[in-house]
Amino acid sequence: MTGARGTTLDAFKLDGQICLVTGGAQGIGLAIAHGLRDAGGHVIIADRDTERGQRAADEIGGDFVEMDVTDSVSVEAAFEGVVGRHGRLDVLVNNAGIVKNTAALDTDDASWRALMAVNLDGVFYCCRSAARFMIRQHGGSIVNIASMSGSIANRPQPQASYNASKAAVIHLTRSLAAEWASDGIRVNSLSPGYVGTELTKRGFENAKWREAWINGTPLARLAKPEEIAPGVVFLASRASAFMTGSDLVMDGGYTIW
Ligand code: NDP
């Protein structure tokens, strides 16, 4: 369909938009960086490993900025640097995340805190820093990578801290969407099911876990990272202009059963 604002496909374009992806050096984050670049965006990879991050940035023809999402000072400095260089920030994808497959009774304070520091504090710090600039320019789209684990408890592996952190990301997303809607900022989350990356590699090598993961997924396989990226392009772009506070589930059907 065509109209005054262009074709439907035009709505997915991110021409010239400045996009930052945390944890973009590998896995789902790197695939998202490719997707945003393919849609026309200028992508900045933010990660804590400088060498891997710079290599990924070179691969997509974008920039790299060093950032540890658990450190609000590092986060603030990185966003100031990006906006100082590019003059604006249009899209933030909070993708950095870790998992700990520890039984609840074996989870000590440090382990709990370390997971929350990346998966929840990090998302909040980045949203807060980005929003300061997005409010000033009255526009922006934030996509938080949550997980189906924010809605269900995975099996057979224990991961209470991860599941709780992702549920919190989904509700943080809704809360910030409500708070910043009048500032022209949309905030949505995307919840993948099992995706083949470093994060799931060890679990997938475990026959019992692999069987449960595959049997629990109607599409009977893991996703490839590049199958998640189009969902992020959708949420980042004008294609989802009337969506905010939503959680887009891409889980091969896992949460149906
Ligand atoms: P990977 O482990 O492959 O990649 C995660 C990236 O985040 C790495 O580059 C990692 O760097 C980086 N990172 C970790 N901690 C920090 C930090 N403190 N500051 C900056 N960067 C950091 O994971 P995935 O690609 O699988 O996961 C990406 C996101 O998708 C995560 O939020 C995850 O929870 C979510 N997800 C993944 C699923 C899956 O099945 N794979 C399913 C559902 C959700 P380093 O290597 O140095 O730690």
PDB file of C-alpha atoms in Angstrom, residues 14 16 60 68 110 126 131 142 158 176 185:
ATOM      1  CA  LEU A  14      16.080   3.533   9.545  1.00  0.00           C
ATOM      2  CA  GLY A  16      20.642   7.691   8.750  1.00  0.00           C
ATOM      3  CA  ILE A  60      29.096  -3.830   9.961  1.00  0.00           C
ATOM      4  CA  ASP A  68      30.198  -1.894  30.902  1.00  0.00           C
ATOM      5  CA  ALA A 110      27.356 -12.095  44.875  1.00  0.00           C
ATOM      6  CA  CYS A 126      21.163   2.672  29.551  1.00  0.00           C
ATOM      7  CA  ALA A 131      16.296   9.094  27.475  1.00  0.00           C
ATOM      8  CA  ILE A 142      14.169   1.815  22.879  1.00  0.00           C
ATOM      9  CA  PRO A 158      17.414 -23.877  37.253  1.00  0.00           C
ATOM     10  CA  LEU A 176       9.218   3.621  31.150  1.00  0.00           C
ATOM     11  CA  ILE A 185       9.967   7.974  23.193  1.00  0.00           C
TER      12      ILE A 185
END
